[in-house]
Amino acid sequence: DSAEYMGIQEMALEPQASEPQDFKINLGSEEKHGESKDISKPAAPTGKEESSNLPSFLKTANHPGVCIMHLLFKAAAIICYFFLNIFISNEVMVFIVVILFGCMDFWLVKNVTGRILVSLRWWNRINEKGEDEWIYEGPKQRIEPNTDNRVFWYSMYLTTLIWLLLLVLKILSLNFFYGNLCLILLCLTGANLYGYYNCDKEQANQLQKYGKSAVVSVVANSLLNRQTLFTHYRIPVSYTHLRAHETLRYLVCRLLLEKKKT
């Protein structure tokens, strides 16, 4: 009994090997049928989800973010012009804020959105003679009208027209303070519109030049091909063959000439 009692104590004292339990702490994950799905991070939005959050006229745009930037500061300047004096009674601050938005819009359109949306650019430099030189550049190939193109040009024309109408109204009402503000904004938007319009005209001239050169090359090639074709098919014929195709009139003339010679 004592031996059996001692054996039971030794078995109780010995560490019993047990299978380790696998405790997994899944932070933000779910496991199902051996597959894990991480739900701690939100799923990346697909293209359809991104386009669904955009306005309807920007869903077909190639650069919707650039289109929004192109419209943002224009809208900000106009909104501040009409509604900022409700929150700020100081007209000078309204003047400064609107001018700042207009300047930011001018820089953005000239250096960013014009080059991305319509592939046009213009700038001024001093040439070697010390004279001002205005450079207008556009793509050599014709760009098909798309949403980016329409957003760019429609907003440019509309903004310029709005500031022009506001300038006329302020002049008629003899409000020269806000008239000067409208004049400055009109100059900023009009300068960009004039520059890009010249770029578009330069592009049209380049296309006409390339078109004329292409037509000339096609005509020249066709004439050369026709000449080589006639040269290739030029077959010598005998005198008898030529005489066989003479009419009676030519034959009488020939006989008279031969008779005169003799």
mmCIF file of C-alpha atoms in Angstrom, residues 21 96 108 111 145 166 178 196 212 245-246 249 251 254 257 262:
data_model
loop_
_atom_site.group_PDB
_atom_site.id
_atom_site.type_symbol
_atom_site.label_atom_id
_atom_site.label_comp_id
_atom_site.label_asym_id
_atom_site.label_seq_id
_atom_site.Cartn_x
_atom_site.Cartn_y
_atom_site.Cartn_z
ATOM 1 C CA GLN A 21 -3.953 25.083 -26.835
ATOM 2 C CA ILE A 96 -8.311 91.513 -50.335
ATOM 3 C CA LEU A 108 -3.415 77.674 -61.157
ATOM 4 C CA ASN A 111 0.578 76.814 -64.778
ATOM 5 C CA PRO A 145 -13.349 67.509 -77.612
ATOM 6 C CA LEU A 166 -20.442 92.996 -62.714
ATOM 7 C CA TYR A 178 -16.149 97.344 -56.222
ATOM 8 C CA TYR A 196 -5.074 80.262 -74.204
ATOM 9 C CA LYS A 212 -1.076 71.958 -96.448
ATOM 10 C CA HIS A 245 -3.756 54.481 -137.072
ATOM 11 C CA GLU A 246 -3.602 57.497 -139.404
ATOM 12 C CA ARG A 249 -6.898 63.502 -143.667
ATOM 13 C CA LEU A 251 -2.581 60.568 -144.970
ATOM 14 C CA ARG A 254 1.564 63.445 -145.606
ATOM 15 C CA LEU A 257 4.328 67.026 -148.100
ATOM 16 C CA THR A 262 10.371 65.618 -154.341
#
